[in-house]
CSV table of C-alpha atoms in Angstrom, one decimal:
chain,number,residue,atom,x,y,z
Z,1370,UNK,CA,-5.1,6.5,17.6
Z,1371,UNK,CA,-3.4,5.1,20.0
Z,1372,UNK,CA,-3.0,0.9,18.9
Z,1373,UNK,CA,-3.8,-1.1,21.7
Z,1374,UNK,CA,-0.4,-3.4,22.3
Z,1375,UNK,CA,-0.7,-7.5,21.0
Z,1376,UNK,CA,1.7,-9.2,23.9
Z,1377,UNK,CA,1.9,-12.3,22.9
Z,1378,UNK,CA,5.6,-13.3,24.7
Z,1379,UNK,CA,7.6,-13.8,21.9
Z,1380,UNK,CA,10.9,-14.0,22.5
Z,1381,UNK,CA,10.5,-16.3,25.8
Z,1382,UNK,CA,11.1,-19.1,26.2
Z,1383,UNK,CA,9.5,-21.8,28.6
Z,1384,UNK,CA,10.2,-25.4,29.4
Z,1385,UNK,CA,7.7,-27.8,30.4
Z,1386,UNK,CA,8.6,-30.6,32.0
Z,1387,UNK,CA,5.5,-32.7,31.5
Z,1388,UNK,CA,4.8,-36.0,29.4
Z,1389,UNK,CA,6.1,-35.0,25.9
Z,1390,UNK,CA,4.5,-33.1,22.8
Z,1391,UNK,CA,3.4,-33.1,19.6
Z,1392,UNK,CA,3.4,-31.2,17.5
Z,1393,UNK,CA,0.1,-29.7,17.0
Z,1394,UNK,CA,-0.2,-26.8,14.0
Z,1395,UNK,CA,-1.0,-24.5,17.2
Z,1396,UNK,CA,2.6,-24.1,18.1
Z,1397,UNK,CA,3.8,-23.7,14.7
Z,1398,UNK,CA,7.7,-23.5,14.3
Z,1399,UNK,CA,7.9,-22.3,18.0
Z,1400,UNK,CA,8.8,-26.1,20.0
Z,1401,UNK,CA,12.2,-25.4,19.7
Z,1402,UNK,CA,13.9,-28.0,21.7
Z,1403,UNK,CA,12.2,-31.4,22.8
Z,1404,UNK,CA,13.8,-33.7,25.2
Z,1405,UNK,CA,13.0,-36.9,26.1
Z,1406,UNK,CA,14.3,-38.5,29.3
Z,1407,UNK,CA,12.5,-41.5,29.7
Z,1408,UNK,CA,12.8,-43.6,26.4
Z,1409,UNK,CA,15.8,-40.7,25.0
Z,1410,UNK,CA,13.8,-40.7,21.3
Z,1411,UNK,CA,14.7,-37.4,19.0
Z,1412,UNK,CA,12.2,-35.4,17.8
Z,1413,UNK,CA,8.8,-34.2,19.4
Z,1414,UNK,CA,5.8,-36.9,20.3
Z,1415,UNK,CA,3.6,-37.2,23.0
Z,1416,UNK,CA,2.0,-40.9,24.2
Z,1417,UNK,CA,-0.6,-39.9,26.8
Z,1418,UNK,CA,-1.7,-35.8,26.0
Z,1419,UNK,CA,-1.8,-34.1,29.2
Z,1420,UNK,CA,2.0,-32.0,27.4
Z,1421,UNK,CA,1.0,-31.6,24.4
Z,1422,UNK,CA,-2.8,-30.1,26.9
Z,1423,UNK,CA,-0.4,-28.3,28.5
Z,1424,UNK,CA,1.7,-26.6,26.5
Z,1425,UNK,CA,-1.7,-25.4,24.1
Z,1426,UNK,CA,-2.7,-24.0,27.0
Z,1427,UNK,CA,0.4,-21.8,27.3
Z,1428,UNK,CA,1.0,-21.6,24.4
Z,1429,UNK,CA,-1.0,-22.9,21.3
Z,1430,UNK,CA,-1.6,-19.4,18.8
Z,1431,UNK,CA,-4.9,-21.7,17.5
Z,1432,UNK,CA,-4.5,-21.9,14.2
Z,1433,UNK,CA,-6.8,-25.1,14.4
Z,1434,UNK,CA,-9.7,-23.1,15.4
Z,1435,UNK,CA,-9.1,-20.0,12.9
Z,1436,UNK,CA,-8.2,-19.0,16.6
Z,1437,UNK,CA,-10.9,-19.5,18.6
Z,1438,UNK,CA,-8.9,-21.1,20.7
Z,1439,UNK,CA,-5.6,-19.9,22.0
Z,1440,UNK,CA,-3.5,-20.2,24.3
Z,1441,UNK,CA,-1.7,-17.7,27.4
Z,1442,UNK,CA,0.9,-16.2,25.4
Z,1443,UNK,CA,0.4,-17.8,21.8
Z,1444,UNK,CA,4.3,-16.0,20.7
Z,1445,UNK,CA,6.3,-17.9,22.4
Z,1446,UNK,CA,8.9,-21.0,22.2
Z,1447,UNK,CA,8.3,-23.5,24.3
Z,1448,UNK,CA,11.2,-26.1,25.5
Z,1449,UNK,CA,9.3,-29.5,26.0
Z,1450,UNK,CA,10.7,-32.0,27.8
Z,1451,UNK,CA,9.1,-35.7,28.6
Z,1452,UNK,CA,9.7,-36.4,32.1
Z,1453,UNK,CA,6.6,-38.4,32.2
Z,1454,UNK,CA,5.6,-41.1,30.6
Z,1455,UNK,CA,2.4,-42.6,29.0
Z,1456,UNK,CA,0.7,-43.4,31.8
Z,1457,UNK,CA,1.3,-39.7,33.4
Z,1458,UNK,CA,4.1,-41.4,36.3
Z,1459,UNK,CA,7.6,-40.5,35.7
Z,1460,UNK,CA,11.2,-40.5,38.3
Z,1461,UNK,CA,12.5,-37.9,40.6
Z,1462,UNK,CA,15.7,-38.7,39.0
Z,1463,UNK,CA,14.2,-37.8,35.3
Z,1464,UNK,CA,13.0,-34.7,36.5
Z,1465,UNK,CA,16.6,-33.8,38.0
Z,1466,UNK,CA,17.9,-34.6,35.3
Z,1467,UNK,CA,15.4,-32.1,33.5
Z,1468,UNK,CA,16.6,-29.6,35.6
Z,1469,UNK,CA,19.9,-29.5,34.7
Z,1470,UNK,CA,19.6,-29.7,31.0
Z,1471,UNK,CA,17.5,-26.4,32.0
Z,1472,UNK,CA,20.2,-25.5,34.2
Z,1473,UNK,CA,22.7,-25.6,31.5
Z,1474,UNK,CA,20.8,-25.6,28.3
Z,1475,UNK,CA,18.5,-22.2,29.1
Z,1476,UNK,CA,20.5,-19.7,28.0
Z,1477,UNK,CA,20.2,-20.9,24.5
Z,1478,UNK,CA,16.7,-21.1,24.6
Z,1479,UNK,CA,16.4,-18.1,26.5
Z,1480,UNK,CA,14.4,-20.2,29.0
Z,1481,UNK,CA,13.2,-17.7,31.2
Z,1482,UNK,CA,10.1,-19.9,32.8
Z,1483,UNK,CA,9.0,-23.5,33.5
Z,1484,UNK,CA,6.5,-24.5,34.4
Z,1485,UNK,CA,6.0,-28.0,36.4
Z,1486,UNK,CA,2.5,-29.4,36.4
Z,1487,UNK,CA,4.1,-32.3,37.8
Z,1488,UNK,CA,3.6,-33.0,41.4
Z,1489,UNK,CA,5.4,-36.1,43.2
Z,1490,UNK,CA,4.0,-37.2,47.6
Z,1491,UNK,CA,6.2,-35.3,49.2
Z,1492,UNK,CA,9.4,-37.2,50.1
Z,1493,UNK,CA,10.0,-36.1,54.3
Z,1494,UNK,CA,6.5,-35.1,56.0
Z,1495,UNK,CA,8.4,-33.4,59.3
Z,1496,UNK,CA,10.9,-31.5,57.0
Z,1497,UNK,CA,9.5,-30.5,53.9
Z,1498,UNK,CA,12.6,-27.9,52.2
Z,1499,UNK,CA,14.7,-31.3,52.5
Z,1500,UNK,CA,13.0,-32.6,49.8
Z,1501,UNK,CA,15.0,-33.2,46.8
Z,1502,UNK,CA,13.1,-31.7,44.3
Z,1503,UNK,CA,12.8,-28.8,46.2
Z,1504,UNK,CA,15.9,-28.8,46.9
Z,1505,UNK,CA,16.8,-28.5,43.2
Z,1506,UNK,CA,13.9,-26.7,41.9
Z,1507,UNK,CA,14.8,-23.5,44.4
Z,1508,UNK,CA,18.7,-23.5,42.2
Z,1509,UNK,CA,16.6,-23.1,39.7
Z,1510,UNK,CA,15.2,-20.4,41.4
Z,1511,UNK,CA,18.2,-19.4,42.4
Z,1512,UNK,CA,20.0,-18.8,38.7
Z,1513,UNK,CA,17.6,-16.4,37.6
Z,1514,UNK,CA,14.4,-18.1,36.5
Z,1515,UNK,CA,10.2,-18.9,37.1
Z,1516,UNK,CA,9.5,-21.5,38.2
Z,1517,UNK,CA,5.6,-22.5,38.3
Z,1518,UNK,CA,4.0,-25.6,39.9
Z,1519,UNK,CA,1.2,-27.1,40.1
Z,1520,UNK,CA,-0.5,-27.2,43.6
Z,1521,UNK,CA,-1.4,-31.0,42.8
Z,1522,UNK,CA,-5.3,-32.8,42.8
Z,1523,UNK,CA,-4.9,-34.4,46.1
Z,1524,UNK,CA,-7.7,-31.6,48.0
Z,1525,UNK,CA,-8.9,-30.3,49.4
Z,1526,UNK,CA,-7.7,-31.3,52.9
Z,1527,UNK,CA,-5.2,-29.5,54.0
Z,1528,UNK,CA,-1.3,-30.0,53.7
Z,1529,UNK,CA,-2.0,-31.7,50.6
Z,1530,UNK,CA,0.2,-29.7,48.1
Z,1531,UNK,CA,2.9,-32.2,46.2
Z,1532,UNK,CA,6.7,-31.8,45.7
Z,1533,UNK,CA,7.9,-29.2,44.5
Z,1534,UNK,CA,4.6,-26.7,44.8
Z,1535,UNK,CA,5.9,-26.6,48.4
Z,1536,UNK,CA,8.6,-24.6,47.5
Z,1537,UNK,CA,8.5,-21.0,49.8
Z,1538,UNK,CA,10.4,-19.7,46.2
Z,1539,UNK,CA,9.0,-21.3,43.4
Z,1540,UNK,CA,5.1,-19.9,42.3
Z,1541,UNK,CA,2.4,-23.0,43.2
Z,1542,UNK,CA,-0.7,-23.0,41.2
Z,1543,UNK,CA,-4.2,-23.2,42.5
Z,1544,UNK,CA,-7.8,-23.3,41.7
Z,1545,UNK,CA,-11.1,-22.1,43.5
Z,1546,UNK,CA,-13.6,-23.9,44.6
Z,1547,UNK,CA,-15.9,-23.1,41.9
Z,1548,UNK,CA,-16.5,-25.2,39.3
Z,1549,UNK,CA,-16.4,-28.1,41.1
Z,1550,UNK,CA,-11.7,-27.7,41.3
Z,1551,UNK,CA,-12.5,-28.8,44.6
Z,1552,UNK,CA,-9.8,-31.0,44.1
Z,1553,UNK,CA,-7.0,-29.1,43.8
Z,1554,UNK,CA,-3.7,-29.5,46.8
Z,1555,UNK,CA,-4.4,-27.1,49.6
Z,1556,UNK,CA,-1.9,-25.4,52.6
Z,1557,UNK,CA,-0.1,-24.8,54.9
Z,1558,UNK,CA,2.8,-26.7,53.8
Z,1559,UNK,CA,3.5,-29.9,57.4
Z,1560,UNK,CA,6.7,-28.8,58.9
Z,1561,UNK,CA,6.9,-25.5,58.1
Z,1562,UNK,CA,4.0,-23.3,58.0
Z,1563,UNK,CA,4.6,-22.2,54.2
Z,1564,UNK,CA,1.2,-20.2,53.3
Z,1565,UNK,CA,0.5,-22.3,49.9
Z,1566,UNK,CA,-0.9,-22.3,47.5
Z,1567,UNK,CA,0.6,-18.3,45.7
Z,1568,UNK,CA,-2.3,-17.8,43.0
Z,1569,UNK,CA,-5.5,-20.0,41.5
Z,1570,UNK,CA,-6.1,-19.9,38.5
Z,1571,UNK,CA,-9.0,-21.7,36.3
Z,1572,UNK,CA,-8.5,-25.3,36.1
Z,1573,UNK,CA,-12.4,-27.3,34.7
Z,1574,UNK,CA,-13.3,-27.9,31.8
Z,1575,UNK,CA,-10.6,-26.0,30.1
Z,1576,UNK,CA,-9.8,-27.7,26.4
Z,1577,UNK,CA,-6.7,-27.4,24.5
Z,1578,UNK,CA,-4.7,-29.4,22.2
Z,1579,UNK,CA,-4.6,-32.5,22.1
Z,1580,UNK,CA,-1.8,-35.3,20.8
Z,1581,UNK,CA,-3.8,-35.6,18.3
Z,1582,UNK,CA,-4.7,-34.3,14.3
Z,1583,UNK,CA,-5.8,-30.5,14.8
Z,1584,UNK,CA,-7.8,-32.3,17.7
Z,1585,UNK,CA,-8.6,-30.4,21.2
Z,1586,UNK,CA,-10.3,-31.8,24.2
Z,1587,UNK,CA,-11.1,-31.0,27.7
Z,1588,UNK,CA,-8.4,-31.4,30.6
Z,1589,UNK,CA,-9.6,-30.7,34.4
Z,1590,UNK,CA,-6.9,-30.2,37.1
Z,1591,UNK,CA,-3.9,-28.2,38.8
Z,1592,UNK,CA,-2.0,-28.9,35.6
Z,1593,UNK,CA,-4.2,-27.5,33.2
Z,1594,UNK,CA,-4.2,-23.7,36.4
Z,1595,UNK,CA,-0.7,-23.5,36.2
Z,1596,UNK,CA,0.5,-23.1,31.9
Z,1597,UNK,CA,-2.1,-19.9,32.3
Z,1598,UNK,CA,0.4,-18.4,35.0
Z,1599,UNK,CA,2.9,-19.2,33.1
Z,1600,UNK,CA,2.1,-17.9,29.7
Z,1601,UNK,CA,1.2,-15.0,31.9
Z,1602,UNK,CA,4.3,-14.3,32.6
Z,1603,UNK,CA,5.9,-15.0,29.8
Z,1604,UNK,CA,3.9,-12.4,28.2
Z,1605,UNK,CA,5.4,-10.1,30.9
Z,1606,UNK,CA,8.3,-10.3,30.4
Z,1607,UNK,CA,8.0,-10.4,26.8
Z,1608,UNK,CA,7.2,-7.1,27.4
Z,1609,UNK,CA,9.6,-5.9,31.3
Z,1610,UNK,CA,12.5,-8.4,30.8
Z,1611,UNK,CA,14.3,-7.0,32.8
Z,1612,UNK,CA,12.5,-8.2,35.9
Z,1613,UNK,CA,13.3,-10.6,37.9
Z,1614,UNK,CA,11.3,-13.7,38.9
Z,1615,UNK,CA,11.1,-11.5,42.7
Z,1616,UNK,CA,9.4,-8.7,40.6
Z,1617,UNK,CA,6.7,-11.6,38.6
Z,1618,UNK,CA,6.3,-12.8,41.7
Z,1619,UNK,CA,5.9,-9.3,43.4
Z,1620,UNK,CA,3.4,-8.2,40.4
Z,1621,UNK,CA,1.8,-11.6,40.4
Z,1622,UNK,CA,0.5,-10.8,44.2
Z,1623,UNK,CA,-0.2,-7.5,44.0
Z,1624,UNK,CA,-2.7,-7.6,41.1
Z,1625,UNK,CA,-4.2,-11.0,42.4
Z,1626,UNK,CA,-8.5,-11.2,43.3
Z,1627,UNK,CA,-9.0,-11.9,46.7
Z,1628,UNK,CA,-12.0,-14.7,46.5
Z,1629,UNK,CA,-12.9,-14.6,49.6
Z,1630,UNK,CA,-11.5,-18.1,50.3
Z,1631,UNK,CA,-8.9,-19.8,52.9
Z,1632,UNK,CA,-5.9,-18.2,52.6
Z,1633,UNK,CA,-4.9,-21.3,52.1
Z,1634,UNK,CA,-7.3,-22.8,49.7
Z,1635,UNK,CA,-6.5,-19.6,47.6
Z,1636,UNK,CA,-3.3,-17.8,48.4
Z,1637,UNK,CA,-3.0,-14.0,47.1
Z,1638,UNK,CA,-6.2,-15.5,45.5
Z,1639,UNK,CA,-7.1,-15.3,41.2
Z,1640,UNK,CA,-4.9,-14.6,38.6
Z,1641,UNK,CA,-5.8,-10.6,36.9
Z,1642,UNK,CA,-3.3,-10.6,33.5
Z,1643,UNK,CA,-4.5,-7.5,32.4
Z,1644,UNK,CA,-3.6,-6.4,36.1
Z,1645,UNK,CA,-0.2,-7.3,35.8
Z,1646,UNK,CA,0.0,-6.3,32.7
Z,1647,UNK,CA,-1.1,-3.2,33.0
Z,1648,UNK,CA,-3.4,-2.7,30.4
Z,1649,UNK,CA,-6.6,-1.9,31.7
């Protein structure tokens, strides 16, 4: 009989720019690198919990829950870059330093995906393309990385996508209106009429790793939807490593499920992992 192929994202490195990572048992030995741009500390830590939660959704293997609470790509490598402090605040400078780190060291860890559940208000409303975060994130994209960014939680008014999710190149992730996702940032992007978000994924009351012991916790926000998409992309790339970031974006678009919402709300529609991985 044919055995169903199991996708885990093994061998694919995902950089997570966040509040850090707690070495939860669900990550095993897959935290391949940790760099703290806020305090310069060594060794993985997370004094907020947000980054650990995001990383769990992305790549936890459920070891602490007998496999019940697994992330999207439980075999991927996590490269945790701490750019946010214990309050979840960060500076553009630290985010840009993390971008440079990825350019310099990305190949060592086979970083193919960059998960940015971090958003800043758009600096230059008239000309969002001039935003420094947008410029620099597009350099990462141009270097061949798949960059996945949260739409932010400043919705549901129009023009509420945070930077660098306003970039036309990156994959910007929002969430639907079901289960109270009304907060999701909405397009279009002012001053450039770029249609955003690109894709939506579940984001409300998501259970994932917490930053102590073997515990789990629920959190909500487009920060939670983003690693679902990043993890699905890690699965895709571990199976079809030759795909370019453009190929990945097209595959996302072609398989998204139309939820009948405005384009400025759902983009192409709901993430469809089975369709993307062609395992239907």
